[in-house]
GROMACS .gro file of C-alpha atoms in nm:
model
  354
    1MET     CA    1  -0.018  -0.003   0.008
    2ALA     CA    2   0.107   0.363  -0.047
    3ALA     CA    3   0.220   0.577   0.226
    4ALA     CA    4  -0.070   0.817   0.342
    5TYR     CA    5   0.176   1.036   0.531
    6ARG     CA    6   0.542   1.158   0.589
    7VAL     CA    7   0.636   1.172   0.972
    8SER     CA    8   0.948   1.306   1.118
    9ALA     CA    9   0.974   1.211   1.453
   10SER     CA   10   1.250   1.337   1.712
   11LEU     CA   11   1.476   1.086   1.819
   12LEU     CA   12   1.614   1.203   2.106
   13PRO     CA   13   1.360   1.106   2.361
   14LEU     CA   14   1.400   0.736   2.279
   15LEU     CA   15   1.778   0.781   2.341
   16GLU     CA   16   1.702   0.934   2.717
   17SER     CA   17   1.398   0.766   2.841
   18THR     CA   18   1.213   0.434   2.901
   19GLN     CA   19   0.884   0.597   2.919
   20VAL     CA   20   0.840   0.651   2.536
   21PHE     CA   21   0.902   0.300   2.387
   22TYR     CA   22   0.544   0.248   2.287
   23LEU     CA   23   0.540   0.564   2.057
   24TYR     CA   24   0.830   0.497   1.887
   25THR     CA   25   0.693   0.113   1.833
   26ALA     CA   26   0.386   0.253   1.695
   27PHE     CA   27   0.580   0.475   1.430
   28LEU     CA   28   0.788   0.164   1.326
   29GLU     CA   29   0.498  -0.065   1.314
   30LEU     CA   30   0.320   0.170   1.063
   31ALA     CA   31   0.594   0.243   0.866
   32GLN     CA   32   0.665  -0.140   0.814
   33ALA     CA   33   0.302  -0.173   0.726
   34GLY     CA   34   0.389   0.114   0.447
   35GLU     CA   35   0.154   0.301   0.584
   36ILE     CA   36   0.369   0.597   0.679
   37GLU     CA   37   0.720   0.710   0.517
   38LEU     CA   38   0.924   0.776   0.856
   39SER     CA   39   1.238   0.948   0.937
   40TRP     CA   40   1.398   1.059   1.231
   41ASP     CA   41   1.488   1.411   1.349
   42ALA     CA   42   1.831   1.413   1.527
   43ARG     CA   43   1.764   1.784   1.674
   44SER     CA   44   1.988   1.836   1.967
   45GLN     CA   45   1.716   1.917   2.240
   46VAL     CA   46   1.338   1.876   2.290
   47GLU     CA   47   1.117   1.951   2.578
   48GLU     CA   48   1.137   1.689   2.864
   49TYR     CA   49   0.891   1.398   2.850
   50THR     CA   50   0.783   1.517   2.491
   51ILE     CA   51   0.805   1.362   2.119
   52VAL     CA   52   0.782   1.604   1.871
   53THR     CA   53   0.670   1.506   1.526
   54GLU     CA   54   0.640   1.678   1.207
   55ILE     CA   55   0.346   1.515   0.981
   56GLU     CA   56   0.240   1.588   0.590
   57ARG     CA   57  -0.019   1.435   0.452
   58ILE     CA   58   0.068   1.325   0.108
   59ALA     CA   59  -0.235   1.377  -0.090
   60ASP     CA   60  -0.249   1.751  -0.037
   61GLY     CA   61   0.072   1.873   0.111
   62ALA     CA   62  -0.116   1.951   0.438
   63ARG     CA   63   0.145   1.984   0.733
   64LEU     CA   64   0.123   1.981   1.123
   65ARG     CA   65   0.360   1.988   1.430
   66VAL     CA   66   0.230   1.713   1.654
   67CYS     CA   67   0.352   1.700   2.008
   68PHE     CA   68   0.319   1.387   2.220
   69ASP     CA   69   0.357   1.446   2.601
   70ILE     CA   70   0.406   1.148   2.802
   71HIS     CA   71   0.454   1.311   3.135
   72ASP     CA   72   0.311   1.110   3.456
   73ARG     CA   73   0.196   1.437   3.599
   74SER     CA   74  -0.132   1.574   3.460
   75TYR     CA   75  -0.081   1.942   3.561
   76LEU     CA   76   0.266   1.975   3.383
   77PHE     CA   77   0.257   2.087   3.016
   78SER     CA   78   0.535   2.182   2.751
   79ALA     CA   79   0.447   2.571   2.736
   80ALA     CA   80   0.689   2.598   2.457
   81GLU     CA   81   0.510   2.289   2.237
   82LEU     CA   82   0.159   2.404   2.363
   83ARG     CA   83   0.250   2.751   2.145
   84ALA     CA   84   0.443   2.546   1.856
   85SER     CA   85   0.222   2.252   1.788
   86ASP     CA   86  -0.094   2.227   1.620
   87VAL     CA   87  -0.195   1.918   1.801
   88TYR     CA   88  -0.081   1.838   2.161
   89PHE     CA   89  -0.167   1.471   2.257
   90LYS     CA   90  -0.129   1.454   2.663
   91ARG     CA   91  -0.100   1.082   2.830
   92SER     CA   92  -0.204   1.184   3.140
   93HIS     CA   93  -0.505   1.376   3.062
   94TYR     CA   94  -0.709   1.531   3.352
   95PRO     CA   95  -0.990   1.758   3.240
   96PRO     CA   96  -0.983   1.991   3.544
   97ASP     CA   97  -0.608   2.040   3.471
   98VAL     CA   98  -0.652   2.060   3.114
   99ALA     CA   99  -0.965   2.327   3.207
  100LYS     CA  100  -0.664   2.569   3.353
  101LEU     CA  101  -0.510   2.627   3.036
  102GLU     CA  102  -0.554   2.943   2.830
  103PRO     CA  103  -0.837   2.853   2.572
  104GLU     CA  104  -0.582   2.879   2.281
  105ALA     CA  105  -0.371   2.618   2.438
  106ARG     CA  106  -0.665   2.442   2.552
  107CYS     CA  107  -0.794   2.361   2.231
  108LYS     CA  108  -0.504   2.196   2.119
  109VAL     CA  109  -0.495   1.916   2.382
  110SER     CA  110  -0.647   1.577   2.341
  111PRO     CA  111  -0.577   1.246   2.542
  112PHE     CA  112  -0.392   0.960   2.381
  113GLY     CA  113  -0.483   0.699   2.644
  114PRO     CA  114  -0.266   0.394   2.807
  115ILE     CA  115   0.080   0.301   2.696
  116PHE     CA  116   0.290   0.007   2.760
  117GLY     CA  117   0.653  -0.134   2.680
  118PRO     CA  118   0.705  -0.349   2.361
  119GLY     CA  119   1.000  -0.278   2.139
  120ASN     CA  120   1.077  -0.338   1.757
  121ARG     CA  121   1.387  -0.503   1.672
  122ARG     CA  122   1.303  -0.468   1.284
  123GLY     CA  123   1.364  -0.103   1.338
  124MET     CA  124   1.722  -0.144   1.442
  125LEU     CA  125   1.903  -0.028   1.120
  126SER     CA  126   1.709   0.301   1.073
  127LEU     CA  127   1.708   0.366   1.451
  128LEU     CA  128   2.095   0.320   1.449
  129ALA     CA  129   2.140   0.554   1.158
  130GLY     CA  130   1.943   0.816   1.345
  131TRP     CA  131   2.164   0.739   1.642
  132VAL     CA  132   2.496   0.789   1.454
  133ARG     CA  133   2.350   1.167   1.390
  134TYR     CA  134   2.259   1.201   1.705
  135ALA     CA  135   2.606   1.080   1.862
  136SER     CA  136   2.805   1.309   1.623
  137GLN     CA  137   2.625   1.593   1.785
  138ARG     CA  138   2.650   1.515   2.130
  139PRO     CA  139   2.971   1.291   2.167
  140LYS     CA  140   2.987   1.278   2.531
  141ARG     CA  141   2.637   1.118   2.523
  142ALA     CA  142   2.715   0.871   2.291
  143LYS     CA  143   2.785   0.556   2.510
  144GLU     CA  144   2.476   0.642   2.740
  145SER     CA  145   2.242   0.679   2.441
  146LEU     CA  146   2.346   0.368   2.259
  147ARG     CA  147   2.261   0.170   2.587
  148HIS     CA  148   1.924   0.306   2.602
  149LEU     CA  149   1.876   0.222   2.211
  150SER     CA  150   2.017  -0.124   2.292
  151ASP     CA  151   1.740  -0.175   2.566
  152TYR     CA  152   1.464  -0.079   2.368
  153LEU     CA  153   1.596  -0.328   2.075
  154ARG     CA  154   1.599  -0.623   2.308
  155LEU     CA  155   1.253  -0.555   2.440
  156PRO     CA  156   0.973  -0.836   2.351
  157VAL     CA  157   0.772  -0.701   2.051
  158THR     CA  158   0.400  -0.633   2.047
  159ARG     CA  159   0.311  -0.970   1.950
  160ASP     CA  160   0.491  -1.120   2.283
  161PHE     CA  161   0.233  -0.932   2.517
  162GLU     CA  162  -0.073  -1.079   2.317
  163ARG     CA  163  -0.269  -1.382   2.417
  164PRO     CA  164  -0.612  -1.434   2.231
  165PRO     CA  165  -0.910  -1.440   2.440
  166ASP     CA  166  -1.017  -1.807   2.357
  167HIS     CA  167  -0.778  -1.964   2.562
  168ASP     CA  168  -0.768  -2.192   2.853
  169LEU     CA  169  -0.807  -1.917   3.164
  170PRO     CA  170  -0.563  -2.071   3.459
  171PRO     CA  171  -0.730  -1.990   3.798
  172ARG     CA  172  -0.475  -1.770   3.903
  173VAL     CA  173  -0.437  -1.372   3.999
  174LEU     CA  174  -0.114  -1.173   3.912
  175LEU     CA  175  -0.003  -0.860   4.065
  176GLN     CA  176   0.387  -0.784   4.073
  177THR     CA  177   0.453  -0.451   4.186
  178ARG     CA  178   0.685  -0.181   4.276
  179LEU     CA  179   0.735   0.002   4.652
  180TRP     CA  180   0.877   0.373   4.645
  181MET     CA  181   1.104   0.540   4.903
  182GLU     CA  182   0.963   0.873   4.980
  183SER     CA  183   1.272   1.009   4.821
  184GLU     CA  184   1.160   0.897   4.488
  185VAL     CA  185   0.790   1.038   4.474
  186THR     CA  186   0.703   1.399   4.436
  187GLY     CA  187   0.341   1.501   4.440
  188ALA     CA  188   0.009   1.339   4.525
  189PRO     CA  189  -0.077   1.030   4.567
  190PHE     CA  190   0.281   1.000   4.800
  191ALA     CA  191   0.476   0.722   4.852
  192PRO     CA  192   0.307   0.579   5.173
  193GLU     CA  193  -0.023   0.591   5.008
  194ILE     CA  194   0.099   0.397   4.727
  195ASN     CA  195   0.279   0.142   4.916
  196GLU     CA  196  -0.008   0.093   5.180
  197GLU     CA  197  -0.246  -0.003   4.913
  198ARG     CA  198   0.032  -0.252   4.742
  199VAL     CA  199   0.128  -0.421   5.044
  200GLY     CA  200  -0.232  -0.460   5.158
  201VAL     CA  201  -0.341  -0.618   4.842
  202VAL     CA  202  -0.053  -0.861   4.823
  203ARG     CA  203  -0.120  -0.960   5.173
  204ALA     CA  204  -0.455  -1.025   5.140
  205LEU     CA  205  -0.442  -1.223   4.807
  206ARG     CA  206  -0.136  -1.438   4.977
  207LYS     CA  207  -0.376  -1.496   5.265
  208GLU     CA  208  -0.699  -1.596   5.100
  209LEU     CA  209  -0.588  -1.729   4.764
  210GLY     CA  210  -0.248  -1.906   4.840
  211GLU     CA  211  -0.107  -2.074   4.553
  212ARG     CA  212  -0.381  -1.923   4.331
  213PHE     CA  213  -0.210  -1.589   4.393
  214VAL     CA  214   0.120  -1.507   4.202
  215GLY     CA  215   0.299  -1.220   4.301
  216GLY     CA  216   0.466  -0.945   4.549
  217ALA     CA  217   0.699  -0.651   4.518
  218VAL     CA  218   1.004  -0.621   4.316
  219PRO     CA  219   1.282  -0.712   4.541
  220THR     CA  220   1.443  -0.375   4.575
  221PRO     CA  221   1.666  -0.293   4.882
  222PHE     CA  222   1.393  -0.071   5.015
  223ALA     CA  223   1.117  -0.355   4.950
  224ARG     CA  224   1.358  -0.601   5.123
  225GLU     CA  225   1.434  -0.396   5.433
  226LYS     CA  226   1.065  -0.248   5.484
  227TYR     CA  227   0.821  -0.523   5.393
  228PRO     CA  228   1.024  -0.841   5.333
  229ASP     CA  229   0.691  -1.051   5.366
  230VAL     CA  230   0.562  -0.923   5.053
  231VAL     CA  231   0.862  -0.949   4.836
  232CYS     CA  232   0.886  -1.163   4.521
  233HIS     CA  233   1.115  -1.454   4.567
  234TRP     CA  234   1.146  -1.560   4.188
  235ASP     CA  235   1.273  -1.406   3.857
  236THR     CA  236   1.107  -1.066   3.791
  237ARG     CA  237   1.297  -0.998   3.479
  238ARG     CA  238   1.026  -0.869   3.180
  239SER     CA  239   1.080  -1.204   2.978
  240ALA     CA  240   0.962  -1.402   3.288
  241TYR     CA  241   0.714  -1.183   3.384
  242LEU     CA  242   0.557  -1.199   3.034
  243LYS     CA  243   0.551  -1.574   3.088
  244THR     CA  244   0.385  -1.547   3.400
  245MET     CA  245   0.122  -1.334   3.274
  246GLN     CA  246   0.015  -1.620   2.989
  247THR     CA  247  -0.057  -1.864   3.321
  248CYS     CA  248  -0.273  -1.609   3.493
  249ARG     CA  249  -0.654  -1.515   3.444
  250VAL     CA  250  -0.678  -1.188   3.692
  251GLY     CA  251  -0.444  -0.908   3.691
  252ILE     CA  252  -0.464  -0.644   3.983
  253TYR     CA  253  -0.421  -0.281   3.874
  254THR     CA  254  -0.315  -0.043   4.182
  255LYS     CA  255  -0.291   0.353   4.200
  256GLY     CA  256  -0.007   0.447   3.984
  257LEU     CA  257   0.242   0.763   4.065
  258HIS     CA  258   0.074   1.091   3.990
  259HIS     CA  259  -0.250   0.874   3.936
  260ALA     CA  260  -0.079   0.798   3.581
  261MET     CA  261  -0.210   0.487   3.383
  262ALA     CA  262   0.039   0.226   3.468
  263TRP     CA  263   0.181   0.023   3.163
  264LYS     CA  264  -0.014  -0.295   3.347
  265LEU     CA  265  -0.368  -0.169   3.161
  266GLY     CA  266  -0.175  -0.227   2.832
  267GLU     CA  267  -0.042  -0.538   2.923
  268TYR     CA  268  -0.348  -0.719   3.097
  269THR     CA  269  -0.577  -0.625   2.797
  270ALA     CA  270  -0.309  -0.739   2.520
  271ALA     CA  271  -0.307  -1.081   2.733
  272SER     CA  272  -0.661  -1.070   2.723
  273MET     CA  273  -0.679  -1.090   3.137
  274CYS     CA  274  -0.953  -1.006   3.371
  275ILE     CA  275  -0.871  -0.678   3.553
  276VAL     CA  276  -0.947  -0.621   3.945
  277ALA     CA  277  -0.855  -0.251   3.979
  278SER     CA  278  -0.877   0.054   4.201
  279GLY     CA  279  -0.989   0.289   3.935
  280PHE     CA  280  -0.864   0.498   3.678
  281ARG     CA  281  -0.859   0.910   3.708
  282HIS     CA  282  -0.705   1.001   3.393
  283THR     CA  283  -0.922   1.009   3.071
  284LEU     CA  284  -0.890   0.717   2.823
  285VAL     CA  285  -0.985   0.748   2.448
  286GLU     CA  286  -1.283   0.552   2.482
  287PRO     CA  287  -1.468   0.443   2.789
  288PHE     CA  288  -1.311   0.136   3.002
  289THR     CA  289  -1.595   0.054   3.241
  290ALA     CA  290  -1.682  -0.169   3.539
  291PRO     CA  291  -1.793  -0.434   3.525
  292ARG     CA  292  -1.752  -0.494   3.143
  293ASN     CA  293  -1.372  -0.437   3.168
  294TYR     CA  294  -1.304  -0.429   3.513
  295ARG     CA  295  -1.431  -0.502   3.888
  296GLU     CA  296  -1.337  -0.193   4.081
  297TYR     CA  297  -1.198  -0.237   4.470
  298GLU     CA  298  -1.171   0.064   4.729
  299THR     CA  299  -1.010  -0.214   5.010
  300PRO     CA  300  -0.777  -0.525   4.984
  301GLU     CA  301  -1.072  -0.729   5.122
  302GLN     CA  302  -1.318  -0.614   4.803
  303CYS     CA  303  -1.001  -0.696   4.567
  304VAL     CA  304  -0.999  -1.035   4.727
  305VAL     CA  305  -1.415  -1.071   4.674
  306HIS     CA  306  -1.382  -0.974   4.301
  307CYS     CA  307  -1.062  -1.204   4.263
  308VAL     CA  308  -1.271  -1.504   4.377
  309ARG     CA  309  -1.580  -1.438   4.177
  310LEU     CA  310  -1.363  -1.420   3.861
  311LEU     CA  311  -1.198  -1.747   3.949
  312GLU     CA  312  -1.488  -1.934   4.035
  313ASN     CA  313  -1.715  -1.801   3.745
  314ASP     CA  314  -1.599  -1.885   3.389
  315GLU     CA  315  -1.870  -1.701   3.227
  316GLU     CA  316  -1.820  -1.384   3.364
  317ALA     CA  317  -1.436  -1.428   3.353
  318ARG     CA  318  -1.459  -1.519   2.952
  319ALA     CA  319  -1.711  -1.222   2.883
  320MET     CA  320  -1.433  -0.985   3.047
  321SER     CA  321  -1.138  -1.159   2.865
  322ARG     CA  322  -1.309  -1.124   2.520
  323ALA     CA  323  -1.407  -0.727   2.622
  324ASN     CA  324  -1.063  -0.656   2.724
  325HIS     CA  325  -0.891  -0.814   2.406
  326ALA     CA  326  -1.120  -0.618   2.186
  327TYR     CA  327  -1.037  -0.287   2.365
  328TYR     CA  328  -0.682  -0.364   2.327
  329LEU     CA  329  -0.719  -0.415   1.975
  330GLU     CA  330  -0.914  -0.103   1.897
  331HIS     CA  331  -0.773   0.136   2.142
  332ILE     CA  332  -0.416   0.044   2.272
  333ARG     CA  333  -0.267  -0.164   2.023
  334PRO     CA  334   0.055   0.025   1.903
  335ALA     CA  335  -0.017   0.077   1.542
  336LYS     CA  336  -0.383   0.100   1.560
  337GLN     CA  337  -0.364   0.399   1.808
  338MET     CA  338  -0.065   0.569   1.624
  339ARG     CA  339  -0.292   0.569   1.289
  340ARG     CA  340  -0.610   0.701   1.503
  341TRP     CA  341  -0.385   0.986   1.669
  342ILE     CA  342  -0.241   1.077   1.302
  343THR     CA  343  -0.594   1.082   1.151
  344GLN     CA  344  -0.722   1.250   1.458
  345ALA     CA  345  -0.482   1.518   1.431
  346PHE     CA  346  -0.563   1.601   1.100
  347GLY     CA  347  -0.923   1.641   1.188
  348SER     CA  348  -0.905   1.841   1.484
  349ALA     CA  349  -0.652   2.093   1.361
  350GLY     CA  350  -0.931   2.189   1.095
  351GLU     CA  351  -0.831   2.503   0.916
  352THR     CA  352  -0.511   2.550   1.060
  353VAL     CA  353  -0.349   2.283   0.884
  354GLY     CA  354  -0.134   2.406   0.591
   0.00000   0.00000   0.00000
């Protein structure tokens, strides 16, 4: 198929952050499908937590500057990109914070929903060519940036996360989580609140479900010292985690830093898992609703009750599994989402295009 758009994306964020993997995979998957012509902009500086793209619609030459803001914090925006961009997609989109912007900036902002962390090994040659240009401009960052790029290229690819809904649903519950030191967290919800929820849920599930629960806290030095009873005692690397997901029916979703949507939402839906969650504050592109897509809890005891229900009710679990798989395919799968964002960008920019 002939490409419909030419996309030039800033390469710098991929070489300096782990939070942007999903977006670069989405670009690469569209390019590999022949839907876009993709090039890398090796500019030496971009706003933190932003991916800047210049997109041309080939049919009529219309051009847009589109910014993707992947910051966890809903109240932080790039003032420079709000001025310079035609469309501004915000990962942590919270309407009360968007409403505080000036009208001219506010009308540019749209949500872009959940992300997770697939890589794309097929993009190695083009990414390495972009890295060479970047490294020539910033030689002191060459080694570290190459490490970031290498980490990305070693990640599981999109299909490694995916499991169809019509599979056996093993009666097990999964929560592999991280506990935070106070010095690592700035802004609400603060570390003690986040840790209290996660520790309480792990303890309750271990007590009530026994071997039907797989999970605990990643064994950081902080977790080992403060919460030794909830630490995982098995391989917590990503490759092992993905294999474990394939053996579980239910995934637990806990409150994230700054209320940001965690990668778990994308991972769980890709694997067609049932979800028990403490709720979602930020805007999703399309509604993700209870009880169709998840069961919502407020206490560890409620979490246990919902898990038992899904473990013991195959019909309800199968329906949720299918609903979440369908949601993933339509609203989270990387190439599908990037196609939607590009189309939406040209639609929402309206008469400003050109």
